[in-house]
Amino acid sequence: MTTMPTVTGRPDGPHLIAPCPYCRGEHVHGRGTGPALADCHPIEGLGAYHLVDPDEPEVVWQAAPLNPTPQPARLRLV
C-alpha cells in the first residue's frame, strides 16, 4: 500500500507555495488543507500529496463505523 507524502505549504497571499516531494521544486496551490496534484510527476495522476495549510486549524479525521446502524430517512419541510 502506498501513502501520499505530506507537505506543509508556505502562505503567500491567496496561495500556498508547496515544496514538491517529487521534483524538489515548488508548486503554487490555492489555500486550504487537502490533496494536491503535482503536474511534474511523469505518470499522470500519480503525483498526489497531502498539502497542509499552516493557518488552518488542525482537522482530526475520524473513521465512520463499517456497519452503521440504518436510520430511517427524515424529510424536513420548511
N, CA, C and O atoms as a DFTB+ gen file, in Angstrom:
312 C
 N C O
     1  1       0.842      -1.185       0.000
     2  2       0.000       0.000       0.000
     3  2       0.885       1.245       0.000
     4  3       1.834       1.344       0.778
     5  1       0.571       2.172      -0.860
     6  2       1.333       3.409      -0.962
     7  2       0.576       4.528      -0.281
     8  3      -0.644       4.631      -0.408
     9  1       1.295       5.360       0.436
    10  2       0.668       6.511       1.074
    11  2       1.148       7.781       0.392
    12  3       2.223       7.815      -0.209
    13  1       0.334       8.824       0.496
    14  2       0.710      10.112      -0.082
    15  2       1.663      10.820       0.872
    16  3       1.467      10.787       2.087
    17  1       2.698      11.465       0.324
    18  2       3.540      12.295       1.179
    19  2       2.746      13.499       1.688
    20  3       1.793      13.935       1.041
    21  1       3.132      14.025       2.828
    22  2       2.501      15.211       3.400
    23  2       3.511      16.349       3.404
    24  3       4.636      16.186       3.874
    25  1       3.109      17.497       2.882
    26  2       3.968      18.681       2.880
    27  2       3.192      19.867       3.437
    28  3       1.976      19.961       3.270
    29  1       3.896      20.756       4.090
    30  2       3.295      21.977       4.620
    31  2       3.624      23.121       3.681
    32  3       4.789      23.387       3.382
    33  1       2.577      23.794       3.220
    34  2       2.760      24.915       2.305
    35  2       3.151      26.189       3.043
    36  3       2.910      26.337       4.241
    37  1       3.761      27.101       2.295
    38  2       4.135      28.410       2.835
    39  2       3.104      29.416       2.335
    40  3       2.965      29.604       1.126
    41  1       2.367      30.076       3.259
    42  2       1.356      31.040       2.835
    43  2       1.964      32.189       2.035
    44  3       3.017      32.725       2.382
    45  1       1.277      32.550       0.962
    46  2       1.680      33.679       0.131
    47  2       0.405      34.293      -0.436
    48  3       0.009      33.986      -1.560
    49  1      -0.235      35.164       0.347
    50  2      -1.497      35.772      -0.065
    51  2      -2.575      34.704      -0.182
    52  3      -2.804      33.948       0.762
    53  1      -3.247      34.635      -1.347
    54  2      -4.313      33.642      -1.520
    55  2      -3.782      32.265      -1.935
    56  3      -4.563      31.375      -2.273
    57  1      -2.464      32.092      -1.911
    58  2      -1.855      30.841      -2.373
    59  2      -1.024      30.174      -1.285
    60  3      -0.680      30.780      -0.270
    61  1      -0.716      28.907      -1.534
    62  2       0.266      28.179      -0.742
    63  2       1.393      27.767      -1.680
    64  3       1.141      27.238      -2.763
    65  1       2.620      28.006      -1.270
    66  2       3.781      27.563      -2.025
    67  2       4.214      26.244      -1.383
    68  3       4.583      26.206      -0.209
    69  1       4.164      25.171      -2.165
    70  2       4.425      23.837      -1.622
    71  2       5.742      23.287      -2.148
    72  3       5.974      23.288      -3.357
    73  1       6.613      22.814      -1.249
    74  2       7.821      22.131      -1.705
    75  2       7.424      20.759      -2.260
    76  3       6.828      19.947      -1.553
    77  1       7.753      20.509      -3.508
    78  2       7.312      19.281      -4.161
    79  2       8.163      18.083      -3.733
    80  3       9.390      18.133      -3.814
    81  1       7.510      17.002      -3.274
    82  2       8.271      15.813      -2.880
    83  2       8.772      15.003      -4.076
    84  3       9.507      14.032      -3.894
    85  1       8.386      15.385      -5.294
    86  2       8.780      14.627      -6.479
    87  2       9.917      15.288      -7.250
    88  3      10.908      14.633      -7.573
    89  1       9.784      16.586      -7.548
    90  2      10.807      17.260      -8.358
    91  2      11.712      18.163      -7.526
    92  3      12.666      18.734      -8.053
    93  1      11.427      18.296      -6.246
    94  2      12.180      19.151      -5.315
    95  2      12.062      20.636      -5.635
    96  3      12.776      21.461      -5.066
    97  1      11.143      20.972      -6.561
    98  2      10.861      22.372      -6.857
    99  2       9.721      22.853      -5.973
   100  3       9.424      22.242      -4.947
   101  1       9.091      23.939      -6.367
   102  2       7.951      24.470      -5.629
   103  2       6.759      24.587      -6.568
   104  3       6.906      24.931      -7.741
   105  1       5.572      24.296      -6.033
   106  2       4.338      24.428      -6.795
   107  2       3.411      25.394      -6.064
   108  3       3.461      25.509      -4.840
   109  1       2.572      26.081      -6.819
   110  2       1.633      27.041      -6.250
   111  2       0.237      26.416      -6.269
   112  3      -0.228      25.929      -7.300
   113  1      -0.413      26.440      -5.118
   114  2      -1.770      25.906      -4.985
   115  2      -2.627      26.942      -4.270
   116  3      -2.102      27.884      -3.677
   117  1      -3.932      26.771      -4.325
   118  2      -4.841      27.610      -3.557
   119  2      -4.741      27.263      -2.075
   120  3      -4.175      26.236      -1.698
   121  1      -5.298      28.134      -1.250
   122  2      -5.261      27.912       0.194
   123  2      -6.164      26.755       0.577
   124  3      -7.137      26.453      -0.113
   125  1      -5.829      26.111       1.690
   126  2      -6.643      25.029       2.217
   127  2      -5.860      23.738       2.350
   128  3      -4.983      23.439       1.539
   129  1      -6.187      22.978       3.379
   130  2      -5.568      21.685       3.607
   131  2      -6.326      20.623       2.822
   132  3      -7.557      20.607       2.810
   133  1      -5.588      19.742       2.173
   134  2      -6.220      18.663       1.418
   135  2      -5.290      18.110       0.365
   136  3      -4.114      18.472       0.318
   137  1      -5.809      17.230      -0.486
   138  2      -4.961      16.637      -1.510
   139  2      -4.591      17.645      -2.592
   140  3      -5.382      18.517      -2.950
   141  1      -3.381      17.505      -3.096
   142  2      -2.897      18.353      -4.187
   143  2      -2.232      17.439      -5.210
   144  3      -1.805      16.332      -4.882
   145  1      -2.151      17.906      -6.436
   146  2      -1.565      17.103      -7.500
   147  2      -0.412      17.875      -8.134
   148  3      -0.571      19.023      -8.548
   149  1       0.751      17.227      -8.204
   150  2       1.924      17.835      -8.823
   151  2       1.943      17.465     -10.302
   152  3       1.980      16.284     -10.645
   153  1       1.918      18.460     -11.174
   154  2       1.913      18.171     -12.611
   155  2       3.292      17.779     -13.133
   156  3       3.434      17.488     -14.321
   157  1       4.304      17.766     -12.276
   158  2       5.651      17.399     -12.698
   159  2       5.872      15.888     -12.702
   160  3       6.855      15.415     -13.272
   161  1       4.972      15.122     -12.075
   162  2       5.156      13.675     -11.983
   163  2       5.059      13.064     -13.379
   164  3       4.158      13.415     -14.141
   165  1       5.980      12.150     -13.728
   166  2       5.982      11.596     -15.085
   167  2       4.769      10.723     -15.416
   168  3       4.437      10.554     -16.590
   169  1       4.112      10.175     -14.414
   170  2       2.932       9.362     -14.663
   171  2       1.707      10.163     -14.252
   172  3       1.516      10.455     -13.071
   173  1       0.887      10.516     -15.217
   174  2      -0.262      11.377     -14.966
   175  2      -1.173      10.804     -13.885
   176  3      -1.555       9.635     -13.940
   177  1      -1.513      11.621     -12.915
   178  2      -2.423      11.233     -11.850
   179  2      -1.756      10.599     -10.650
   180  3      -2.430      10.322      -9.658
   181  1      -0.433      10.355     -10.703
   182  2       0.234       9.710      -9.566
   183  2       1.043      10.679      -8.715
   184  3       1.662      10.257      -7.738
   185  1       1.055      11.941      -9.049
   186  2       1.838      12.917      -8.297
   187  2       1.050      13.572      -7.185
   188  3       1.137      14.785      -6.994
   189  1       0.286      12.794      -6.452
   190  2      -0.548      13.375      -5.388
   191  2       0.231      13.492      -4.082
   192  3       1.108      12.681      -3.783
   193  1      -0.109      14.512      -3.324
   194  2       0.415      14.658      -1.966
   195  2      -0.606      15.403      -1.136
   196  3      -1.492      16.075      -1.664
   197  1      -0.468      15.274       0.172
   198  2      -1.382      15.940       1.100
   199  2      -0.753      17.280       1.460
   200  3       0.340      17.335       2.024
   201  1      -1.451      18.351       1.129
   202  2      -0.952      19.707       1.379
   203  2      -1.601      20.262       2.639
   204  3      -2.823      20.231       2.785
   205  1      -0.777      20.767       3.541
   206  2      -1.262      21.313       4.809
   207  2      -1.129      22.827       4.790
   208  3      -0.055      23.364       4.520
   209  1      -2.232      23.511       5.079
   210  2      -2.236      24.969       5.218
   211  2      -1.952      25.269       6.687
   212  3      -2.778      24.942       7.539
   213  1      -0.813      25.881       7.013
   214  2      -0.463      26.105       8.417
   215  2      -1.391      27.077       9.148
   216  3      -1.388      27.130      10.378
   217  1      -2.180      27.842       8.403
   218  2      -3.088      28.794       9.044
   219  2      -4.455      28.202       9.353
   220  3      -5.279      28.861       9.987
   221  1      -4.713      26.964       8.915
   222  2      -5.991      26.321       9.216
   223  2      -5.889      25.573      10.533
   224  3      -4.825      25.057      10.877
   225  1      -6.980      25.512      11.266
   226  2      -6.954      24.706      12.484
   227  2      -6.766      23.234      12.119
   228  3      -7.156      22.792      11.038
   229  1      -6.169      22.494      13.031
   230  2      -5.926      21.072      12.782
   231  2      -7.248      20.328      12.657
   232  3      -8.161      20.512      13.462
   233  1      -7.333      19.497      11.646
   234  2      -8.537      18.706      11.418
   235  2      -8.236      17.275      11.839
   236  3      -7.232      16.698      11.423
   237  1      -9.096      16.713      12.652
   238  2      -8.918      15.332      13.077
   239  2      -9.930      14.492      12.316
   240  3     -11.138      14.698      12.440
   241  1      -9.439      13.553      11.536
   242  2     -10.311      12.683      10.757
   243  2     -10.717      11.507      11.615
   244  3      -9.887      10.925      12.314
   245  1     -11.970      11.158      11.568
   246  2     -12.481      10.051      12.350
   247  2     -13.190       9.091      11.405
   248  3     -14.070       9.486      10.640
   249  1     -12.796       7.838      11.470
   250  2     -13.388       6.840      10.576
   251  2     -14.831       6.569      10.982
   252  3     -15.167       6.528      12.165
   253  1     -15.662       6.389       9.982
   254  2     -17.056       6.027      10.233
   255  2     -17.119       4.532      10.515
   256  3     -16.274       3.783      10.026
   257  1     -18.086       4.085      11.281
   258  2     -18.207       2.650      11.535
   259  2     -18.437       1.886      10.229
   260  3     -19.086       2.389       9.312
   261  1     -17.902       0.675      10.158
   262  2     -18.032      -0.108       8.932
   263  2     -19.466      -0.513       8.655
   264  3     -19.896      -0.523       7.501
   265  1     -20.204      -0.843       9.685
   266  2     -21.597      -1.254       9.525
   267  2     -22.487      -0.343      10.370
   268  3     -22.962      -0.752      11.430
   269  1     -22.713       0.876       9.912
   270  2     -23.537       1.779      10.721
   271  2     -24.967       1.268      10.832
   272  3     -25.489       0.618       9.927
   273  1     -25.570       1.575      11.940
   274  2     -26.965       1.188      12.148
   275  2     -27.837       2.007      11.209
   276  3     -27.771       3.236      11.224
   277  1     -28.648       1.353      10.398
   278  2     -29.508       2.108       9.473
   279  2     -30.448       3.036      10.232
   280  3     -31.015       2.656      11.256
   281  1     -30.602       4.213       9.739
   282  2     -31.520       5.182      10.341
   283  2     -32.648       5.461       9.358
   284  3     -32.424       5.500       8.148
   285  1     -33.849       5.654       9.868
   286  2     -34.944       5.974       8.952
   287  2     -34.710       7.332       8.302
   288  3     -34.175       8.251       8.923
   289  1     -35.112       7.440       7.063
   290  2     -34.956       8.704       6.351
   291  2     -35.914       9.729       6.961
   292  3     -37.044       9.408       7.328
   293  1     -35.437      10.954       7.058
   294  2     -36.252      12.045       7.600
   295  2     -36.329      13.155       6.572
   296  3     -35.333      13.533       5.956
   297  1     -37.514      13.656       6.408
   298  2     -37.722      14.752       5.475
   299  2     -38.129      15.967       6.283
   300  3     -39.087      15.918       7.055
   301  1     -37.405      17.046       6.106
   302  2     -37.718      18.267       6.830
   303  2     -38.337      19.258       5.864
   304  3     -37.709      19.667       4.888
   305  1     -39.572      19.638       6.145
   306  2     -40.248      20.609       5.307
   307  2     -40.075      21.993       5.902
   308  3     -40.239      22.199       7.104
   309  1     -39.751      22.910       5.057
   310  2     -39.514      24.279       5.524
   311  2     -40.634      25.168       5.043
   312  3     -40.635      26.367       5.323
